[in-house]
Amino acid sequence: MIEISNLSYSIAGQQILDGINTHLQRNQITALIGPNGAGKSTLLGAIGRQVDINTGQIKIDGEDLQNITPQDQARLMAIVAQHLHVGSRIRVVDLLGFGRWPHAKGRLGPQDHFIIQSALAQFDLTDLENRFLDELSGGQRQRAFLAMAHAQDADWLLLDEPLNNLDLKHGRSLMAHLRQMVSEKSKSVVVVLHDLNFTLAWADQIVAMRDGQVVFAGPTTTVATSEALSDLYQTPIELLNLNGHFFAQYHR
Amino acid sequence: MPIAYFATVIGLLALGTGSLFLGAQDLSLPQVWQDPGALQLIAISRLPRTLAALLTGASMAVAGVIMQLLVRNRFVEPGTTGTNEAAMIGLLAVTLLAPGLPLFVQMLVAAAAALLGTLGFLQLTRRLPPQQPLLVPLVGLIYAGVLYSVATFIAYQTDLIQYIGIWMSGEFSGILAGRYELLWLAGILSILVYFTADQFTLAGLGRGLAVSLGLRYGQVLSLGVATVSMVSALVIVTVGTLPFVGLVVPNVVSRMMGDNLRQSLPVVAGLGGGLVLACDMLGRVIRHPYEIPAGTIFGVLGAIVFLTLLLGRRSHV
Ligand SMILES: Nc1ncnc2c1ncn2[C@@H]1O[C@H](COP(=O)(O)OP(=O)(O)O)[C@@H](O)[C@H]1O
Ligand SMILES: [Mg+2]
C-alpha cells in the first residue's frame, strides 16, 4: 500500500499539492481523475520521486520513500510520464532493454530477452522493434514506453494519461492488460485517466483531485456518482446504466 | 552494426599506415628495412604524430558525445560550452602564478578550471526552456565568448597572447616522441567511458526516466563532466583544441546508428580519430613541403558537414 500523508508541494510561490492525505491499495487499478491542473501528474511524480516534495510523507508498505535506494525503487515501481519527449535516437528494442536495467544493469540474459520479446508482442511492437523512437507515431511511442514499463516488471505501475495517443483498439487492450497484470501477477496500477467511461469500466478505486487536493476517494462503485463527478469537473455528467454497466454522458 | 565496426577498423588501419609514410621527407617501404635512419624517423616523429592525431580525434569525439547526452542537445561540444576557454584561463593562471610546474600539474589545473567552466554552463542551460533547443548552443557560444575574452584580456596584459593561438589551433607538426604521451590518458578515459556507456545513454533519455530506472543520475553527471573536462584539458596542453570534432562526429554517427552508446561509441571514437588524422595528412600534402594545421582543415570541412547536417535535419532535434 502507498500511504500519502500531509503531502504539500509548491513551486514559485504556487501551491500545487495542498495537504494530500490518501492511500493507494495494492492489487487494484486506481484511477486518478480530475480536471486539468488538478495536480495529478505532480502527485504521480512525487510518488515516483521525480519531484522533491516540500512537506509530508509517502510510505510504501510502511517504508518511508526517502529510505528506499533508487535501485530498489526502480524494482518497486515503473512510471510512464505524461510527456515523453526523448531527444535520443534509441531503438525500441534498446529502450525495452533499458527497462530491464534495474534487474540486469545492462547485462541482458536469456530471461531478460524473453521478457523484452513478450513485452514487444504484448504492445504490438514486434514489427517496430528496430525503429528509432523518433521514427514512430505518437501512439506507437506511447506504446513503446508502456512496453518498457512492463519489461521493468515492477510491483507498481504508475501511468500518466496512458490512453492519450492510443486508438480504440490499443486503448482497450492496454486496460485489459492492466487488469490481467493486477489479477494474475498481483501488480498494482495507478493510472491517470481522462475518459470517465474507461474509468467506470476498469477502475477498482478512484482518487479524485482538484486544485491540489483530494476531493473524494474510494471504490468506484460507491464514489462514482453523477453528483460527485459533476461537481468534480464542474460540468453536468449523467450516469446511464446499460445492462449493469455504467456509462457517463457528458458530451452534450 | 558489424559493417560499421569493420569499416572503422579498415579505415583506421589504412590511414594509420599512410600517415607513417607521409611527410616532408619521403619514405618508402623498402627503406624502412634497409635504412636505420628511416626507422628512427618513424619511431621518433611519424608514429607519435599518427598516434597523437588518432588519440586527439577519438577522445574529443567521445567528449562531444558525452556532453550532448548530458545536456540532451545535439549542438554542444566542449568548444561551445566554455569548457575549453575555462581550461585556457586555468592554464594562463598557472603560467603566471606558478611558472615552471610540470606539464601534468598544469594540465590538472586546466582540467579543474574546465570543470568549473562546464558547471557554469550547465547552471545557465538549466534555466532555458526545453522547447527551444537552439537556445542552448547560442547561450553556450556567448558564454564561451565571454570566457574567451577574459582569457584574451589576461593574455594580452601579460604578453602571453601567442599561447592562446597555440591552444586554440590544434596541430601535430611539433609532435615528437616524449611530447604527446599525456594524450594516452585521454584515450584511457575514453575507454573508461565505454564501460559506463549504458549509464550515459540512460542519462541521455532524461533525468526523470533515468532516475525512475534506478540510475544515480548525479553520479553519472559528475563522472561525465569530469571526463569531458579532463579530456579537453589534456588536448589543449598537448596539441591544442580542434573545432567541430566533438560536434560533427557524434552527429554523423547518430544519424547512421543512433544514440545507444554501447553500440556507437567505438564508431564515434574511430571516426573522430580517423577524421583528425586524415585532416592532418591533408595538411601535410596540400602545400608540400609546408604544412597546414589539422585544426584549420577540420574547421573548414567540419563547418561544411555541420551545416549540411543542420539544414538536412528532420523535424526532431
Ligand atoms: N514547473 C512548474 N512550474 C509552475 N507551475 C507548474 C509546474 N508544473 C506544474 N505546474 C502547475 O501545477 C498545477 C498542477 O499541474 P499537474 O500536476 O501537471 O496537473 P494535472 O496533471 O492534474 O493536469 C498546474 O496548475 C500547473 O500549471
Ligand atoms: Mg497531467
Coordinates of C-alpha atoms and ligand atoms in Angstrom, one line a residue:
Chain A
M1 CA 0.0 0.0 0.0
I2 CA 1.1 3.5 -0.7
E3 CA 0.2 5.9 2.1
I4 CA 0.4 9.6 1.5
S5 CA 0.2 11.9 4.4
N6 CA 0.1 15.7 4.6
L7 CA 1.8 16.0 1.2
S8 CA 2.3 19.5 0.0
Y9 CA 4.3 20.9 -2.9
S10 CA 4.7 24.4 -4.1
I11 CA 6.8 25.9 -6.8
A12 CA 7.4 29.5 -7.5
G13 CA 5.0 30.5 -4.7
Q14 CA 2.2 28.5 -6.2
Q15 CA 0.6 25.8 -4.1
I16 CA 0.3 22.7 -6.4
L17 CA -0.3 20.0 -3.9
D18 CA -2.1 21.1 -0.8
G19 CA -2.1 18.7 2.2
I20 CA -2.9 15.4 0.4
N21 CA -3.9 12.5 2.6
T22 CA -4.9 9.4 0.9
H23 CA -3.8 5.8 0.2
L24 CA -3.4 3.6 -2.9
Q25 CA -4.2 0.0 -2.4
R26 CA -2.2 -3.0 -3.7
N27 CA -3.7 -5.3 -6.2
Q28 CA -6.1 -2.7 -7.6
I29 CA -6.5 -0.5 -10.5
T30 CA -6.7 3.0 -9.1
A31 CA -7.8 5.8 -11.4
L32 CA -6.5 9.2 -10.6
I33 CA -9.1 11.7 -12.1
G34 CA -9.8 15.4 -12.0
P35 CA -9.7 18.5 -14.2
N36 CA -6.6 19.8 -15.9
G37 CA -4.1 21.3 -13.5
A38 CA -5.5 19.4 -10.5
G39 CA -2.1 18.2 -9.6
K40 CA -2.4 14.6 -10.8
S41 CA 0.9 14.5 -12.6
T42 CA 2.6 16.2 -9.8
L43 CA 1.3 13.7 -7.3
L44 CA 2.4 10.8 -9.5
G45 CA 5.8 12.5 -9.9
A46 CA 6.1 12.8 -6.1
I47 CA 5.4 9.1 -5.6
G48 CA 7.9 8.3 -8.3
R49 CA 10.4 10.8 -6.7
Q50 CA 10.6 12.8 -9.9
V51 CA 9.6 15.9 -7.9
D52 CA 11.0 16.6 -4.5
I53 CA 8.2 17.1 -2.0
N54 CA 8.3 20.1 0.3
T55 CA 6.4 18.7 3.2
G56 CA 4.6 15.5 4.1
Q57 CA 5.5 11.8 3.7
I58 CA 5.0 9.0 1.3
K59 CA 5.3 5.4 2.6
I60 CA 5.3 2.2 0.6
D61 CA 4.3 -0.9 2.6
G62 CA 5.2 1.0 5.7
E63 CA 8.6 2.1 4.5
D64 CA 9.4 5.8 4.0
L65 CA 10.1 6.5 0.4
Q66 CA 13.2 8.5 1.4
N67 CA 14.8 5.4 2.8
I68 CA 14.5 3.4 -0.4
T69 CA 17.5 3.3 -2.7
P70 CA 17.0 4.4 -6.3
Q71 CA 17.6 0.8 -7.5
D72 CA 15.1 -0.8 -5.1
Q73 CA 12.6 1.9 -6.0
A74 CA 13.1 1.0 -9.7
R75 CA 12.2 -2.6 -9.0
L76 CA 9.3 -1.4 -6.9
M77 CA 7.7 1.0 -9.3
A78 CA 7.6 1.8 -13.0
I79 CA 6.5 5.1 -14.3
V80 CA 5.3 6.3 -17.7
A81 CA 5.2 10.1 -17.7
Q82 CA 2.6 12.2 -19.4
H83 CA 5.1 13.9 -21.7
L84 CA 7.5 11.6 -23.4
H85 CA 10.0 13.8 -25.3
V86 CA 13.1 11.9 -25.7
G87 CA 15.8 13.5 -27.9
S88 CA 18.0 10.5 -28.2
R89 CA 17.8 8.2 -31.2
I90 CA 17.2 4.9 -29.5
R91 CA 15.7 1.8 -31.0
V92 CA 12.5 0.4 -29.5
V93 CA 14.2 -2.9 -28.5
D94 CA 17.0 -1.0 -26.8
L95 CA 14.5 1.1 -24.9
L96 CA 12.9 -2.0 -23.6
G97 CA 16.4 -3.3 -22.7
F98 CA 16.8 -0.3 -20.5
G99 CA 13.5 -1.3 -18.9
R100 CA 15.4 -4.3 -17.6
W101 CA 18.2 -2.0 -16.2
P102 CA 17.0 -2.3 -12.6
H103 CA 17.4 -6.1 -12.8
A104 CA 20.2 -6.7 -15.3
K105 CA 22.3 -3.5 -15.2
G106 CA 22.9 -3.7 -18.9
R107 CA 23.8 -7.4 -18.9
L108 CA 20.8 -8.9 -20.5
G109 CA 20.4 -12.6 -20.1
P110 CA 18.0 -15.1 -21.8
Q111 CA 15.4 -14.3 -19.2
D112 CA 15.6 -10.6 -19.9
H113 CA 15.4 -11.1 -23.7
F114 CA 12.3 -13.3 -23.2
I115 CA 10.6 -10.6 -21.2
I116 CA 11.6 -8.0 -23.8
Q117 CA 10.2 -10.0 -26.6
S118 CA 6.9 -10.7 -24.8
A119 CA 6.6 -7.0 -23.9
L120 CA 7.1 -6.2 -27.6
A121 CA 4.4 -8.7 -28.6
Q122 CA 2.0 -7.6 -25.8
F123 CA 2.1 -4.0 -27.1
D124 CA 2.0 -4.8 -30.8
L125 CA 5.5 -3.6 -31.4
T126 CA 7.3 -6.6 -32.7
D127 CA 7.4 -5.2 -36.3
L128 CA 8.8 -1.9 -34.9
E129 CA 11.4 -3.2 -32.6
N130 CA 14.3 -1.9 -34.7
R131 CA 12.8 1.5 -35.4
F132 CA 14.2 4.6 -33.7
L133 CA 11.9 6.3 -31.3
D134 CA 11.9 9.5 -33.4
E135 CA 10.6 7.5 -36.3
L136 CA 7.4 6.4 -34.5
S137 CA 3.9 8.0 -34.3
G138 CA 2.7 9.4 -31.0
G139 CA 0.7 6.4 -30.2
Q140 CA 3.5 4.0 -31.2
R141 CA 5.9 5.8 -29.0
Q142 CA 3.5 5.8 -26.1
R143 CA 3.2 2.0 -26.5
A144 CA 7.0 1.7 -26.6
F145 CA 7.2 3.4 -23.2
L146 CA 4.4 1.3 -21.8
A147 CA 6.2 -1.8 -23.0
M148 CA 9.3 -0.6 -21.3
A149 CA 7.5 -0.1 -18.0
H150 CA 6.0 -3.6 -18.5
A151 CA 9.5 -5.0 -19.1
Q152 CA 10.6 -3.3 -15.9
D153 CA 8.4 -5.8 -14.1
A154 CA 7.8 -3.6 -11.0
D155 CA 5.2 -4.2 -8.4
W156 CA 3.6 -0.8 -9.0
L157 CA 2.8 0.7 -12.4
L158 CA 2.2 4.4 -12.4
L159 CA 0.8 5.6 -15.7
D160 CA 0.1 9.3 -16.5
E161 CA -2.6 9.5 -19.2
P162 CA -1.5 6.4 -21.0
L163 CA -4.5 6.5 -23.3
N164 CA -3.6 9.9 -24.7
N165 CA -2.4 8.9 -28.1
L166 CA -3.8 5.4 -28.3
D167 CA -6.5 4.4 -30.8
L168 CA -9.6 2.5 -29.6
K169 CA -8.1 -1.0 -30.0
H170 CA -4.9 -0.3 -28.3
G171 CA -6.6 1.7 -25.5
R172 CA -8.9 -1.1 -24.7
S173 CA -6.1 -3.7 -25.0
L174 CA -4.0 -1.6 -22.6
M175 CA -6.7 -1.5 -19.9
A176 CA -7.4 -5.3 -20.4
H177 CA -3.7 -5.9 -20.0
L178 CA -3.6 -3.8 -16.8
R179 CA -6.5 -5.8 -15.4
Q180 CA -4.6 -9.0 -16.2
M181 CA -1.5 -7.8 -14.5
V182 CA -3.5 -7.0 -11.4
S183 CA -5.4 -10.2 -11.2
E184 CA -2.8 -12.7 -12.5
K185 CA 0.6 -11.1 -11.4
S186 CA -0.6 -9.3 -8.3
K187 CA 0.6 -6.0 -9.7
S188 CA -0.9 -2.7 -8.6
V189 CA -1.8 0.1 -11.0
V190 CA -2.3 3.8 -10.6
V191 CA -3.4 5.4 -13.7
V192 CA -4.4 9.0 -14.6
L193 CA -7.5 8.8 -16.8
H194 CA -9.5 11.5 -18.5
D195 CA -12.1 9.3 -20.1
L196 CA -14.7 8.7 -17.5
N197 CA -16.1 5.7 -19.4
F198 CA -12.7 3.9 -19.2
T199 CA -12.6 4.8 -15.5
L200 CA -16.1 3.4 -14.9
A201 CA -15.3 0.3 -16.9
W202 CA -11.9 -0.7 -15.5
A203 CA -11.0 1.1 -12.2
D204 CA -11.5 -0.6 -8.9
Q205 CA -10.7 2.6 -7.0
I206 CA -10.9 6.3 -7.7
V207 CA -8.9 9.1 -6.3
A208 CA -10.4 12.4 -7.5
M209 CA -8.4 15.6 -7.3
R210 CA -9.0 19.3 -7.8
D211 CA -6.8 22.3 -7.0
G212 CA -4.1 20.2 -5.4
Q213 CA -6.5 18.5 -3.0
V214 CA -8.2 15.1 -2.9
V215 CA -11.9 15.8 -3.3
F216 CA -13.1 12.2 -2.9
A217 CA -11.6 8.7 -2.9
G218 CA -12.9 5.2 -2.6
P219 CA -14.2 2.2 -4.6
T220 CA -15.6 3.1 -8.0
T221 CA -19.0 1.6 -7.3
T222 CA -19.6 3.7 -4.3
V223 CA -17.9 7.1 -5.1
A224 CA -18.6 7.5 -8.8
T225 CA -22.0 9.2 -8.6
S226 CA -23.5 11.6 -11.0
E227 CA -23.4 14.4 -8.4
A228 CA -19.8 13.8 -7.3
L229 CA -18.5 13.7 -10.8
S230 CA -20.5 16.7 -11.9
D231 CA -19.2 18.6 -9.0
L232 CA -15.6 17.5 -9.6
Y233 CA -15.5 18.6 -13.2
Q234 CA -17.9 21.5 -12.7
T235 CA -20.0 20.2 -15.6
P236 CA -23.2 18.2 -15.9
I237 CA -22.5 14.5 -16.1
E238 CA -25.2 11.9 -16.3
L239 CA -24.6 8.2 -15.4
L240 CA -26.5 5.7 -17.5
N241 CA -27.0 2.1 -16.6
L242 CA -26.8 -0.2 -19.6
N243 CA -27.1 -3.9 -18.7
G244 CA -25.5 -3.3 -15.3
H245 CA -22.6 -1.2 -16.8
F246 CA -22.4 2.5 -16.0
F247 CA -21.7 5.0 -18.8
A248 CA -21.0 8.7 -18.4
Q249 CA -22.9 11.0 -20.7
Y250 CA -21.4 14.5 -20.7
H251 CA -20.9 15.0 -24.4
R252 CA -23.9 17.2 -25.0
Chain B
M1 CA 26.4 -2.8 -37.0
P2 CA 29.3 -5.1 -37.7
I3 CA 29.7 -3.3 -41.0
A4 CA 30.3 0.0 -39.2
Y5 CA 32.9 -1.6 -36.9
F6 CA 34.6 -3.3 -39.9
A7 CA 34.7 -0.1 -41.9
T8 CA 36.1 1.8 -38.9
V9 CA 38.9 -0.7 -38.3
I10 CA 39.8 -0.9 -42.0
G11 CA 39.7 2.9 -42.4
L12 CA 41.9 3.5 -39.4
L13 CA 44.5 0.9 -40.5
A14 CA 44.7 2.4 -43.9
L15 CA 45.0 6.0 -42.6
G16 CA 47.5 5.0 -39.9
T17 CA 49.8 3.2 -42.4
G18 CA 49.5 6.0 -44.9
S19 CA 50.4 8.6 -42.2
L20 CA 53.6 6.8 -41.4
F21 CA 54.9 7.3 -44.9
L22 CA 53.7 10.8 -45.5
G23 CA 55.6 13.9 -44.7
A24 CA 58.3 16.5 -45.6
Q25 CA 60.8 13.7 -46.0
D26 CA 59.9 11.0 -48.4
L27 CA 59.8 7.4 -47.1
S28 CA 59.1 4.2 -48.9
L29 CA 58.5 0.7 -47.5
P30 CA 61.9 -0.8 -48.6
Q31 CA 63.8 2.0 -46.9
V32 CA 62.3 1.0 -43.5
W33 CA 64.1 -2.3 -43.7
Q34 CA 67.4 -1.1 -45.0
D35 CA 67.8 2.4 -43.6
P36 CA 68.1 2.7 -39.8
G37 CA 67.5 6.4 -40.1
A38 CA 64.1 5.8 -41.7
L39 CA 63.1 3.6 -38.8
Q40 CA 64.2 6.2 -36.4
L41 CA 62.2 8.9 -38.2
I42 CA 59.1 6.7 -37.8
A43 CA 59.7 5.9 -34.2
I44 CA 60.5 9.5 -33.1
S45 CA 58.2 11.5 -35.3
R46 CA 55.8 9.8 -37.6
L47 CA 54.4 7.2 -35.2
P48 CA 53.9 9.6 -32.3
R49 CA 52.3 12.1 -34.7
T50 CA 49.9 9.5 -36.0
L51 CA 49.0 8.2 -32.6
A52 CA 48.6 11.8 -31.3
A53 CA 46.1 12.6 -34.1
L54 CA 44.2 9.4 -33.5
L55 CA 44.0 9.8 -29.7
T56 CA 43.1 13.5 -30.0
G57 CA 40.3 12.9 -32.5
A58 CA 38.9 9.9 -30.7
S59 CA 38.8 11.4 -27.3
M60 CA 37.4 14.8 -28.5
A61 CA 34.6 13.0 -30.3
V62 CA 33.9 11.0 -27.2
A63 CA 33.9 14.1 -25.0
G64 CA 31.5 15.7 -27.5
V65 CA 29.0 12.8 -27.4
I66 CA 29.0 12.7 -23.6
M67 CA 28.4 16.5 -23.5
Q68 CA 25.5 16.0 -25.9
L69 CA 23.9 13.3 -23.9
L70 CA 24.3 15.1 -20.6
V71 CA 22.9 18.4 -21.9
R72 CA 20.4 16.5 -24.1
N73 CA 21.2 18.7 -27.0
R74 CA 22.9 17.8 -30.3
F75 CA 24.5 21.1 -30.8
V76 CA 27.0 21.2 -28.0
E77 CA 30.6 20.2 -27.5
P78 CA 33.4 21.3 -25.2
G79 CA 34.1 24.1 -27.7
T80 CA 30.7 25.6 -27.3
T81 CA 30.2 25.2 -23.6
G82 CA 33.0 27.3 -22.2
T83 CA 35.0 24.2 -21.3
N84 CA 38.0 24.9 -23.5
E85 CA 38.0 28.6 -22.7
A86 CA 37.9 27.9 -19.0
A87 CA 40.8 25.5 -19.4
M88 CA 42.8 28.2 -21.0
I89 CA 42.1 30.7 -18.2
G90 CA 43.3 28.0 -15.8
L91 CA 46.5 27.5 -17.9
L92 CA 47.1 31.2 -18.0
A93 CA 46.7 31.4 -14.3
V94 CA 49.2 28.6 -13.6
T95 CA 51.6 30.0 -16.2
L96 CA 51.5 33.4 -14.4
L97 CA 51.3 32.4 -10.8
A98 CA 53.4 29.3 -10.6
P99 CA 55.6 29.1 -13.7
G100 CA 57.7 26.0 -14.3
L101 CA 55.3 23.5 -12.9
P102 CA 55.4 20.1 -14.7
L103 CA 53.0 19.8 -17.7
F104 CA 51.0 17.2 -15.8
V105 CA 50.2 19.6 -13.0
Q106 CA 49.4 22.4 -15.4
M107 CA 47.0 20.0 -17.1
L108 CA 45.3 19.2 -13.8
V109 CA 44.8 22.9 -13.1
A110 CA 43.4 23.4 -16.6
A111 CA 41.1 20.4 -16.0
A112 CA 39.9 21.9 -12.7
A113 CA 39.2 25.2 -14.4
A114 CA 37.4 23.4 -17.3
L115 CA 35.3 21.7 -14.7
L116 CA 34.2 25.0 -13.2
G117 CA 33.5 26.4 -16.6
T118 CA 31.4 23.4 -17.6
L119 CA 29.4 23.5 -14.4
G120 CA 28.7 27.2 -15.0
F121 CA 27.4 26.3 -18.5
L122 CA 25.1 23.6 -17.0
Q123 CA 23.8 26.1 -14.5
L124 CA 23.0 28.5 -17.3
T125 CA 21.2 26.0 -19.5
R126 CA 19.1 24.7 -16.6
R127 CA 17.1 28.0 -16.9
L128 CA 16.5 27.7 -20.6
P129 CA 13.1 26.4 -21.9
P130 CA 13.4 22.9 -23.3
Q131 CA 11.2 23.7 -26.3
Q132 CA 13.9 25.8 -27.8
P133 CA 16.9 23.5 -28.4
L134 CA 18.9 26.0 -30.4
L135 CA 19.0 28.4 -27.5
V136 CA 21.4 26.1 -25.7
P137 CA 24.3 26.3 -28.2
L138 CA 23.6 30.0 -28.7
V139 CA 23.9 30.7 -25.0
G140 CA 26.9 28.4 -24.9
L141 CA 28.6 30.3 -27.7
I142 CA 28.0 33.6 -25.9
Y143 CA 29.2 32.1 -22.6
A144 CA 32.3 30.7 -24.3
G145 CA 32.9 34.0 -26.0
V146 CA 32.8 35.9 -22.7
L147 CA 35.3 33.4 -21.2
Y148 CA 37.5 33.7 -24.3
S149 CA 37.5 37.5 -23.9
V150 CA 38.6 37.1 -20.3
A151 CA 41.4 34.7 -21.4
T152 CA 42.5 37.1 -24.2
F153 CA 42.5 40.1 -21.9
I154 CA 44.7 38.3 -19.4
A155 CA 47.0 37.0 -22.1
Y156 CA 47.2 40.4 -23.7
Q157 CA 48.0 42.2 -20.5
T158 CA 50.7 39.7 -19.6
D159 CA 52.3 39.2 -23.1
L160 CA 51.1 35.6 -23.4
I161 CA 48.9 36.2 -26.4
Q162 CA 50.7 33.7 -28.6
Y163 CA 49.8 30.9 -26.2
I164 CA 46.1 31.5 -26.9
G165 CA 46.8 30.9 -30.6
I166 CA 48.6 27.7 -29.9
W167 CA 45.9 26.3 -27.6
M168 CA 43.1 27.2 -30.0
S169 CA 44.5 25.7 -33.2
G170 CA 45.3 22.1 -32.9
E171 CA 48.2 20.9 -35.0
F172 CA 50.5 17.9 -34.9
S173 CA 53.7 19.1 -36.7
G174 CA 55.6 19.6 -33.5
I175 CA 54.7 16.2 -32.1
L176 CA 57.7 14.0 -31.2
A177 CA 58.2 11.0 -29.0
G178 CA 58.1 12.3 -25.4
R179 CA 55.8 15.3 -26.2
Y180 CA 52.4 13.6 -26.7
E181 CA 52.2 10.8 -24.1
L182 CA 49.7 12.7 -22.0
L183 CA 47.2 12.0 -24.7
W184 CA 47.2 8.3 -23.8
L185 CA 45.4 9.4 -20.7
A186 CA 42.7 10.9 -22.8
G187 CA 42.5 7.6 -24.7
I188 CA 42.2 5.7 -21.4
L189 CA 39.4 8.0 -20.2
S190 CA 37.5 7.3 -23.5
I191 CA 37.8 3.6 -22.9
L192 CA 36.5 4.0 -19.3
V193 CA 33.6 5.8 -20.8
Y194 CA 32.9 2.7 -22.9
F195 CA 32.5 0.7 -19.7
T196 CA 29.8 3.1 -18.4
A197 CA 28.3 3.6 -21.9
D198 CA 24.8 2.4 -20.8
Q199 CA 24.7 4.9 -18.0
F200 CA 25.4 7.8 -20.3
T201 CA 22.8 6.6 -22.8
L202 CA 20.3 6.3 -19.9
A203 CA 21.1 9.8 -18.7
G204 CA 20.6 11.0 -22.3
L205 CA 17.0 9.8 -22.0
G206 CA 16.3 12.5 -19.5
R207 CA 16.7 12.8 -15.7
G208 CA 13.1 11.7 -14.9
L209 CA 13.3 8.5 -16.9
A210 CA 16.9 7.7 -15.8
V211 CA 16.1 8.2 -12.1
S212 CA 12.9 6.0 -12.4
L213 CA 15.1 3.2 -13.7
G214 CA 17.3 3.5 -10.7
L215 CA 20.2 5.4 -12.3
R216 CA 22.2 7.5 -9.9
Y217 CA 21.9 10.5 -12.2
G218 CA 24.0 12.9 -10.1
Q219 CA 27.0 10.4 -10.1
V220 CA 26.8 9.9 -13.9
L221 CA 26.6 13.7 -14.5
S222 CA 29.6 14.3 -12.3
L223 CA 31.6 11.5 -14.0
G224 CA 30.7 12.8 -17.4
V225 CA 31.6 16.4 -16.6
A226 CA 34.8 15.4 -15.0
T227 CA 35.8 13.2 -18.1
V228 CA 34.9 16.0 -20.6
S229 CA 37.0 18.5 -18.6
M230 CA 40.0 16.2 -18.3
V231 CA 39.9 15.3 -22.0
S232 CA 39.6 19.0 -23.0
A233 CA 42.5 20.0 -20.8
L234 CA 44.7 17.1 -22.0
V235 CA 44.1 18.0 -25.6
I236 CA 44.7 21.7 -25.1
V237 CA 48.0 21.3 -23.3
T238 CA 49.4 18.8 -25.8
V239 CA 48.2 19.7 -29.3
G240 CA 45.6 22.5 -28.9
T241 CA 41.9 22.1 -29.5
L242 CA 40.3 21.4 -32.8
P243 CA 36.9 23.0 -33.6
F244 CA 33.9 20.9 -34.6
V245 CA 35.3 17.4 -33.9
G246 CA 33.1 16.9 -30.9
L247 CA 30.1 18.3 -32.7
V248 CA 30.3 16.8 -36.2
V249 CA 31.4 13.2 -35.4
P250 CA 28.7 12.3 -32.9
N251 CA 26.0 13.8 -35.1
V252 CA 27.2 11.8 -38.2
V253 CA 27.3 8.6 -36.2
S254 CA 23.9 9.3 -34.5
R255 CA 22.4 9.6 -38.0
M256 CA 23.8 6.3 -39.0
M257 CA 23.4 4.1 -35.9
G258 CA 21.5 6.0 -33.2
D259 CA 22.5 7.1 -29.7
N260 CA 22.9 3.8 -27.9
L261 CA 26.5 4.5 -26.8
R262 CA 27.3 0.8 -26.2
Q263 CA 26.9 0.3 -30.0
S264 CA 28.0 3.7 -31.3
L265 CA 30.9 4.7 -29.1
P266 CA 33.6 2.6 -30.9
V267 CA 32.5 4.2 -34.2
V268 CA 32.4 7.7 -32.6
A269 CA 35.9 7.2 -31.4
G270 CA 37.2 5.6 -34.6
L271 CA 35.6 8.2 -36.9
G272 CA 36.9 11.1 -34.7
G273 CA 40.4 9.7 -34.7
G274 CA 40.3 8.8 -38.4
L275 CA 39.0 12.2 -39.5
V276 CA 41.5 14.2 -37.5
L277 CA 44.3 12.0 -38.8
A278 CA 43.0 12.5 -42.4
C279 CA 43.0 16.3 -41.9
D280 CA 46.5 16.2 -40.5
M281 CA 47.6 14.1 -43.6
L282 CA 45.8 16.6 -45.9
G283 CA 47.6 19.4 -44.2
R284 CA 50.9 17.7 -44.9
V285 CA 50.3 17.4 -48.7
I286 CA 48.3 20.4 -49.7
R287 CA 51.2 22.9 -49.6
H288 CA 54.1 20.4 -49.5
P289 CA 56.7 20.9 -48.1
Y290 CA 54.9 23.4 -45.9
E291 CA 52.1 22.3 -43.5
I292 CA 48.6 23.5 -42.8
P293 CA 47.4 22.8 -39.2
A294 CA 44.9 19.9 -38.9
G295 CA 42.6 22.2 -36.9
T296 CA 42.3 24.7 -39.7
I297 CA 41.4 22.0 -42.2
F298 CA 38.9 20.3 -39.8
G299 CA 37.4 23.7 -39.1
V300 CA 36.6 24.2 -42.8
L301 CA 35.4 20.7 -43.6
G302 CA 33.6 20.4 -40.2
A303 CA 31.7 23.6 -40.8
I304 CA 30.5 22.3 -44.2
V305 CA 29.4 18.9 -42.8
F306 CA 27.7 20.5 -39.8
L307 CA 25.8 23.0 -42.0
T308 CA 24.7 20.1 -44.2
L309 CA 23.5 18.2 -41.1
L310 CA 21.7 21.2 -39.7
L311 CA 19.9 22.0 -43.0
G312 CA 19.1 18.4 -43.7
R313 CA 17.8 17.5 -40.3
R314 CA 14.3 16.3 -40.0
S315 CA 11.7 17.6 -37.5
H316 CA 13.4 16.1 -34.5
V317 CA 16.4 17.7 -32.8
Ligands
LIG1 N1 7.2 23.5 -13.3 C1 6.1 24.1 -13.0 N2 6.1 25.5 -12.6 C2 5.0 26.1 -12.3 N3 3.8 25.5 -12.2 C3 3.7 24.2 -12.5 C4 4.8 23.5 -12.9 N4 4.4 22.2 -13.2 C5 3.1 22.2 -13.0 N5 2.7 23.4 -12.6 C6 1.3 23.7 -12.2 O1 0.9 22.8 -11.3 C7 -0.5 22.5 -11.4 C8 -0.7 21.0 -11.5 O2 -0.1 20.5 -12.6 P1 -0.2 19.0 -13.0 O3 0.2 18.2 -11.8 O4 0.5 18.8 -14.3 O5 -1.8 18.8 -13.2 P2 -2.6 17.7 -13.9 O6 -1.7 16.6 -14.3 O7 -3.6 17.3 -12.9 O8 -3.2 18.3 -15.2 C9 -1.0 23.3 -12.7 O9 -1.7 24.4 -12.3 C10 0.3 23.6 -13.4 O10 0.1 24.8 -14.1
MG2 MG -1.1 15.8 -16.1

